[in-house]
CSV table of N, CA and C in Angstrom, one decimal:
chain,number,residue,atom,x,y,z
A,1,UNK,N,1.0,-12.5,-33.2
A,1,UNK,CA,0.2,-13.2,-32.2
A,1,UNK,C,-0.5,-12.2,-31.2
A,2,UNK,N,-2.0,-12.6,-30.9
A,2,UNK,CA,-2.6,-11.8,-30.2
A,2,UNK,C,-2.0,-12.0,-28.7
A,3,UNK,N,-2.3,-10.9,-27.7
A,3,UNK,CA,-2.3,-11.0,-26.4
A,3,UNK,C,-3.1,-12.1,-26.0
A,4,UNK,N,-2.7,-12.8,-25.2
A,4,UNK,CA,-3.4,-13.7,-23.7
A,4,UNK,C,-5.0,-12.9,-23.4
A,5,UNK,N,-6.3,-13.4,-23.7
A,5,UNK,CA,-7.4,-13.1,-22.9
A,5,UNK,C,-7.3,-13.0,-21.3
A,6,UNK,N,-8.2,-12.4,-20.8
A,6,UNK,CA,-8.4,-13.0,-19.5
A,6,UNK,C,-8.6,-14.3,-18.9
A,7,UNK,N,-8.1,-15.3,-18.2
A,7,UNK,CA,-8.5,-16.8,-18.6
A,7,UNK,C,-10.0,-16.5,-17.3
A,8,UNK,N,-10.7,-17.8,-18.1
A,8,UNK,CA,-11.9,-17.5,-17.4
A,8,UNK,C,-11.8,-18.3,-15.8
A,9,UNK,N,-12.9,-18.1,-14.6
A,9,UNK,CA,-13.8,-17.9,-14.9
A,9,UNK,C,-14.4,-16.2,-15.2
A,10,UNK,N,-14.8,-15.7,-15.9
A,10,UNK,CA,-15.6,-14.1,-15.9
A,10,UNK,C,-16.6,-13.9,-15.6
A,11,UNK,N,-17.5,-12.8,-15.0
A,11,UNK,CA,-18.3,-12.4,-14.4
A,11,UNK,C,-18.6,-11.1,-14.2
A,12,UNK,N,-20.1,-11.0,-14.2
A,12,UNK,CA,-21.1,-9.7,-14.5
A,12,UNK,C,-20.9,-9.2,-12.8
A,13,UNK,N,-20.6,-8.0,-12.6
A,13,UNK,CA,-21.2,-7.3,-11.5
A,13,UNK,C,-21.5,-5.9,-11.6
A,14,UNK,N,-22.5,-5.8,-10.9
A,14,UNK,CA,-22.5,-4.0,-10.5
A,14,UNK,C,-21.8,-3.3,-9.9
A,15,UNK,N,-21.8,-2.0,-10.7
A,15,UNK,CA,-20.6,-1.0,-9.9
A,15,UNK,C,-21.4,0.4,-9.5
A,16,UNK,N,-21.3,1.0,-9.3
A,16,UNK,CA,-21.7,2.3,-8.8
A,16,UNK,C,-22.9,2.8,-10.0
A,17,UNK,N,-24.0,3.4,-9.4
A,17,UNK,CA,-24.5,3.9,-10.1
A,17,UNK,C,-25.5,3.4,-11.3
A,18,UNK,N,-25.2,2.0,-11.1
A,18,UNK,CA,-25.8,0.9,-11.7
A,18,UNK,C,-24.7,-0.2,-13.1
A,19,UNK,N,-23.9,0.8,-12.9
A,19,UNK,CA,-23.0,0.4,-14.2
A,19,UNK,C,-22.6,-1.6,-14.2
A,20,UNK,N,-22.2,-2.1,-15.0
A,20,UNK,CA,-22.2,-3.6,-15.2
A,20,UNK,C,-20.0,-3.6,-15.7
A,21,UNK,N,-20.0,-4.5,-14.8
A,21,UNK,CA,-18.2,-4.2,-15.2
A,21,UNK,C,-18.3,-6.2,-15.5
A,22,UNK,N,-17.3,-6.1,-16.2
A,22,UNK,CA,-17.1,-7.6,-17.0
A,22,UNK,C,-15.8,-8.0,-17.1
A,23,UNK,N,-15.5,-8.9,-16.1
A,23,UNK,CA,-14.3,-9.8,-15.7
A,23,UNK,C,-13.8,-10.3,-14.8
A,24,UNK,N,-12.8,-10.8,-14.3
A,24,UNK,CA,-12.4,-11.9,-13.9
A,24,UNK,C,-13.3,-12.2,-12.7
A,25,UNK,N,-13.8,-13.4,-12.3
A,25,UNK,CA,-14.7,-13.4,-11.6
A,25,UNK,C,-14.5,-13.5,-10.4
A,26,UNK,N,-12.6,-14.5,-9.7
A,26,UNK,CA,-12.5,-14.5,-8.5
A,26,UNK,C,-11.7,-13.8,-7.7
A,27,UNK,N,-11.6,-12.2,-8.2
A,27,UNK,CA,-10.5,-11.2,-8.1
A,27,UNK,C,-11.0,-10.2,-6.8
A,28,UNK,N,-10.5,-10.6,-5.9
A,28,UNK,CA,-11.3,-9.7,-4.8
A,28,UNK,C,-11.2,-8.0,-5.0
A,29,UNK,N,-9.8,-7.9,-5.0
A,29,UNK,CA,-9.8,-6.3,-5.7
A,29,UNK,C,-9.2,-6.4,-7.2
A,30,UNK,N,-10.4,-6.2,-8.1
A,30,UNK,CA,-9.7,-6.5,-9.6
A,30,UNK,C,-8.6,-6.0,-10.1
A,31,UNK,N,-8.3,-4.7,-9.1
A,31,UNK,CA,-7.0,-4.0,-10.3
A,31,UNK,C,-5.8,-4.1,-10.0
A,32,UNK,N,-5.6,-4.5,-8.6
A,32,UNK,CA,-4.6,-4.7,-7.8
A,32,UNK,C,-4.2,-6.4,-8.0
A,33,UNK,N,-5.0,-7.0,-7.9
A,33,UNK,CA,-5.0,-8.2,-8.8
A,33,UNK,C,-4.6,-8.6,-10.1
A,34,UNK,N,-5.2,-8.4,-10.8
A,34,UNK,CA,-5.5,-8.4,-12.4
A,34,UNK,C,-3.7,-7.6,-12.5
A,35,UNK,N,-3.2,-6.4,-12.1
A,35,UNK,CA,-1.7,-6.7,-12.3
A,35,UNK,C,-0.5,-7.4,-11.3
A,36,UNK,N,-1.2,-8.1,-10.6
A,36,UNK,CA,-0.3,-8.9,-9.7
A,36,UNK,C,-0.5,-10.3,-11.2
A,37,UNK,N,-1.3,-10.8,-11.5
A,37,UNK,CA,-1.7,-11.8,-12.1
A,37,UNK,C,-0.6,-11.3,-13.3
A,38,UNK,N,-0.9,-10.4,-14.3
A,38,UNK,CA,-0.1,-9.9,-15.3
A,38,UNK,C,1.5,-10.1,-15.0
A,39,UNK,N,2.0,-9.4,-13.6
A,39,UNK,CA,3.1,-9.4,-13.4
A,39,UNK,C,3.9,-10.6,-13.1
A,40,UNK,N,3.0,-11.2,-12.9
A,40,UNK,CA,3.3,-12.9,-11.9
A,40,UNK,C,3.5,-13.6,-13.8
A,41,UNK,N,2.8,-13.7,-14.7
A,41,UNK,CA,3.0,-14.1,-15.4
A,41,UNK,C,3.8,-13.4,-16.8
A,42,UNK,N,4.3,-12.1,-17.0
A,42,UNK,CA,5.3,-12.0,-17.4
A,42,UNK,C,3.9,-11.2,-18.4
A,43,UNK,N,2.7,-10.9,-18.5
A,43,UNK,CA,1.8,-10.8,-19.3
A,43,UNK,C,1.9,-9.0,-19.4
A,44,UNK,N,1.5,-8.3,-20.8
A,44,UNK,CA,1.3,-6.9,-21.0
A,44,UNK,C,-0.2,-6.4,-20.8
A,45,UNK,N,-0.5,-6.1,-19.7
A,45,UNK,CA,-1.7,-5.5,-19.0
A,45,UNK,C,-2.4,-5.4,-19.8
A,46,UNK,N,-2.3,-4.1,-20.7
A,46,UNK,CA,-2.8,-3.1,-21.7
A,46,UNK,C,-3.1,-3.7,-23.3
A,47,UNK,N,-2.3,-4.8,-23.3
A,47,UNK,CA,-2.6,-5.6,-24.6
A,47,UNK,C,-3.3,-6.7,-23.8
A,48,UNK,N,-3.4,-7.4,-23.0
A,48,UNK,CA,-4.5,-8.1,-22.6
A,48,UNK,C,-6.1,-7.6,-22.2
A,49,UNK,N,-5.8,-6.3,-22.0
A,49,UNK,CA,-7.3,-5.8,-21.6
A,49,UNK,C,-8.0,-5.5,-23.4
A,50,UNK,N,-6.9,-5.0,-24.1
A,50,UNK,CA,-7.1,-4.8,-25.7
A,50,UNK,C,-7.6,-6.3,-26.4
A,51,UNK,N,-7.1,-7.3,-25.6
A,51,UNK,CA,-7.2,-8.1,-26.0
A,51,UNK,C,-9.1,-8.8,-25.6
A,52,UNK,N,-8.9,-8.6,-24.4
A,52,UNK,CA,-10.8,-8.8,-23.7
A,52,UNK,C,-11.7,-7.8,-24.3
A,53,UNK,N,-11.3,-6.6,-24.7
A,53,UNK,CA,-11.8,-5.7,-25.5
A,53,UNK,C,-12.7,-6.3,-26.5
A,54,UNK,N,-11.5,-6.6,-27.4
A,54,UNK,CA,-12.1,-6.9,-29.0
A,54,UNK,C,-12.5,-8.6,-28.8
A,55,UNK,N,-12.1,-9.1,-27.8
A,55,UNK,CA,-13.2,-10.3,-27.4
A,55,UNK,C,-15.0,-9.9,-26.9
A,56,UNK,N,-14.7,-9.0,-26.0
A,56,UNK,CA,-16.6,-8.5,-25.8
A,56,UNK,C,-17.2,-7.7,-27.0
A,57,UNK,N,-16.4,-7.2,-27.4
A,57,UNK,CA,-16.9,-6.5,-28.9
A,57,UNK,C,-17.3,-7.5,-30.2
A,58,UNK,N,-16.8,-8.3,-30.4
A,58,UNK,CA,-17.0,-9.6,-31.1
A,58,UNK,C,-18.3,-10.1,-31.1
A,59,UNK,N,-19.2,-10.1,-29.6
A,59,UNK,CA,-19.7,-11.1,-29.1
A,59,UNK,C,-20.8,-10.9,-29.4
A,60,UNK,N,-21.9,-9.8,-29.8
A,60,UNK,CA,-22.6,-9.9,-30.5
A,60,UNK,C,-22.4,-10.8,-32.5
A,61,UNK,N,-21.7,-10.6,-32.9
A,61,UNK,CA,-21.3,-11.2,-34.5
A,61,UNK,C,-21.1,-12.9,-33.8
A,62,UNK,N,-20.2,-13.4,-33.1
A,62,UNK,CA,-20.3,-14.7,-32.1
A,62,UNK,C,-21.5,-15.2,-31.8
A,63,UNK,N,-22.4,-14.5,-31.5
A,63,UNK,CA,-24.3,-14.7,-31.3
A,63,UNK,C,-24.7,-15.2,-32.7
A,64,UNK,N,-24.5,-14.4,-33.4
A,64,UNK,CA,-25.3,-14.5,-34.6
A,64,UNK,C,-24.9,-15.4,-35.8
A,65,UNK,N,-23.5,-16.1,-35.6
A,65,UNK,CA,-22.8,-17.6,-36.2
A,65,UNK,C,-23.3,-18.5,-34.8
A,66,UNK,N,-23.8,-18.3,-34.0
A,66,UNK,CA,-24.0,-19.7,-33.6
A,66,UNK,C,-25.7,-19.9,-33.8
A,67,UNK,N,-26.0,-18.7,-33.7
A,67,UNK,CA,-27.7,-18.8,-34.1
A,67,UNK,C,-27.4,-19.4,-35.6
A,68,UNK,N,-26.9,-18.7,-36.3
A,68,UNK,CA,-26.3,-19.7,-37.9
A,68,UNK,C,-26.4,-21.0,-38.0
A,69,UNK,N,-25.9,-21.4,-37.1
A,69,UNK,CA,-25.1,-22.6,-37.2
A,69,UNK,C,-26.6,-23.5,-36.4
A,70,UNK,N,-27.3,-23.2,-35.4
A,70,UNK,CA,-28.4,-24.0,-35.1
A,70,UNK,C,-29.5,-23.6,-36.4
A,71,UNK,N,-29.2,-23.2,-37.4
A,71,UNK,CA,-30.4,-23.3,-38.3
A,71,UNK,C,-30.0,-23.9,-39.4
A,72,UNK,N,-28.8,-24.0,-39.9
A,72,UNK,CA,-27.6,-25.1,-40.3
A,72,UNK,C,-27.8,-26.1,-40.4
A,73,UNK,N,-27.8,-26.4,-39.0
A,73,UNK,CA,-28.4,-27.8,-38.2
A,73,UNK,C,-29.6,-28.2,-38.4
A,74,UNK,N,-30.9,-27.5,-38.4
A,74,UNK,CA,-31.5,-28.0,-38.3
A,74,UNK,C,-31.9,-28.4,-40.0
A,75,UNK,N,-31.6,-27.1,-41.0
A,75,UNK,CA,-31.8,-27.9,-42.4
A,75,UNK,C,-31.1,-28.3,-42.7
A,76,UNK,N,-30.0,-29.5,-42.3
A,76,UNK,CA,-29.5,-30.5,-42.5
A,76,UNK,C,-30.2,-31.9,-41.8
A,77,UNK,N,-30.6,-31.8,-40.8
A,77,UNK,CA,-31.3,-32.7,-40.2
A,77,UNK,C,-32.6,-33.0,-41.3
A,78,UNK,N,-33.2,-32.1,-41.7
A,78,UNK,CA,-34.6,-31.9,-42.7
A,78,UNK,C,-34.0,-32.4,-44.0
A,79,UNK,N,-32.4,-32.3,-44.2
A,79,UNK,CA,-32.0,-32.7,-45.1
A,79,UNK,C,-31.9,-31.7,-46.3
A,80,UNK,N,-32.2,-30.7,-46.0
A,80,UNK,CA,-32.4,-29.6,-46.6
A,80,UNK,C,-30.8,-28.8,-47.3
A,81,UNK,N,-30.5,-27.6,-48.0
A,81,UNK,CA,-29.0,-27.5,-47.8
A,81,UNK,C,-28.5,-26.8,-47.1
A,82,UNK,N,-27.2,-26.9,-46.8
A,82,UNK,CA,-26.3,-26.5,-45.5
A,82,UNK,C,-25.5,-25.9,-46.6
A,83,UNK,N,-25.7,-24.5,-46.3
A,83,UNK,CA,-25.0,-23.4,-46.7
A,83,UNK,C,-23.5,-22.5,-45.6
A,84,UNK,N,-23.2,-24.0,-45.5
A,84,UNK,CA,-21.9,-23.8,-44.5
A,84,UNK,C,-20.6,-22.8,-44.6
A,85,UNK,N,-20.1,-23.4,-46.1
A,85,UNK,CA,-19.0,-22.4,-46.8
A,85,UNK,C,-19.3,-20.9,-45.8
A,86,UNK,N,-20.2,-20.0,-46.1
A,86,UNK,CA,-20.4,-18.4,-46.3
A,86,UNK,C,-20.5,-18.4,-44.1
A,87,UNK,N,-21.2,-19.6,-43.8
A,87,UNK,CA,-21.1,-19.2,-42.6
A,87,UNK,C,-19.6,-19.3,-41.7
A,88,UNK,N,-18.5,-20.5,-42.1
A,88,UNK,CA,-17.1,-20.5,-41.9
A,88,UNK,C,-16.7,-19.5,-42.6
A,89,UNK,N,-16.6,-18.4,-43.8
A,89,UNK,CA,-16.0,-17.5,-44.3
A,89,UNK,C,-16.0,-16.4,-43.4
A,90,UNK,N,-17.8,-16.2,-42.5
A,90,UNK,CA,-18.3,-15.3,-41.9
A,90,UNK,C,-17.3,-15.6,-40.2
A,91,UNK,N,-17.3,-16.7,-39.8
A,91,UNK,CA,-16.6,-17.1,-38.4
A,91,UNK,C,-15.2,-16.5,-39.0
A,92,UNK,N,-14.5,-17.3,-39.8
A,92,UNK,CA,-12.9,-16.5,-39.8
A,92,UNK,C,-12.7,-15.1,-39.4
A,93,UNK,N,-13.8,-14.7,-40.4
A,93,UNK,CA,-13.5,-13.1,-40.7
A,93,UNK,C,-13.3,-12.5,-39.1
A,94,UNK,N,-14.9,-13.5,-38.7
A,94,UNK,CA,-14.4,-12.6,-36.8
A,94,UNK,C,-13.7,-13.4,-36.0
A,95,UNK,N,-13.1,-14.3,-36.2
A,95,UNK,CA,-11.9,-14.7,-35.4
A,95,UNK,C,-10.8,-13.8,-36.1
A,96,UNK,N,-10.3,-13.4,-36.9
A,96,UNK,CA,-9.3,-12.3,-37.3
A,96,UNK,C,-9.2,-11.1,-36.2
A,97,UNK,N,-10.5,-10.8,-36.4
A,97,UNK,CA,-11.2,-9.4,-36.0
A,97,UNK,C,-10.6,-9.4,-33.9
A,98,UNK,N,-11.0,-10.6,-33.9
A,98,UNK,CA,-11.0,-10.9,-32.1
A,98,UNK,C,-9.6,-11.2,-31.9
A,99,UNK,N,-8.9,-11.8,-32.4
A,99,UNK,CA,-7.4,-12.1,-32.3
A,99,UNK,C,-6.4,-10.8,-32.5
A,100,UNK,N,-7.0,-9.7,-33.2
A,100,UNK,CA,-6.5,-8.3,-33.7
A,100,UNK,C,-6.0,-8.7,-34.9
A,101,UNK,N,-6.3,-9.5,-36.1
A,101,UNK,CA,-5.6,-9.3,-37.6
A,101,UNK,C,-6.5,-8.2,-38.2
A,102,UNK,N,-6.0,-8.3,-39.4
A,102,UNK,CA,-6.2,-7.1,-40.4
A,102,UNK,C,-8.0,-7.4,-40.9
A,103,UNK,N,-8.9,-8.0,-40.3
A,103,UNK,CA,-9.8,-8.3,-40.9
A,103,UNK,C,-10.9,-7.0,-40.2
């Protein structure tokens, strides 16, 4: 079983220098936080961050099955064929991948 994500809400901000840091959104000081939250719930820091990891890394391949999936859509609507099978084969593979299995 994978680690616990971050639960949302998440959120984009700037850090020094221009850099973009990604998470929890309502965390006044994130790190002092983020392990008060861990420790409050019994959660492993370091496998949950591993865990938000291979969730933002995912998220391009995530983009590109849902773009799939509205074009899916639409040649079904046209009535056209819905080559669904290869696109569900393609989603597993990265849900494995995001959960940390062997995929």
């Amino acid at each position: 079983m994978s680690a616990p994500f971050t639960p949302p809400p998440w959120a984009i901000t700037k850090g020094a220098y221009g850099a973009l840091h990604v998470g929890p959104a309502v965390l006044a000081h994130p790190g002092k936080a983020r392990i008060e939250y861990a420790a409050d719930r019994g959660h492993d820091l370091l496998a949950q961050r591993d865990a938000d990891a291979r969730l933002i890394h995912a998220a391009h391949d995530m983009r590109a099955i849902l773009s799939d999936l509205t074009t899916v859509w639409d040649a079904y609507e046209r009535g056209g064929p819905v080559p669904l099978d290869q696109i569900i084969q393609r989603a597993r593979f990265i849900l494995a991948r995001v959960e940390g299995g062997a995929a």
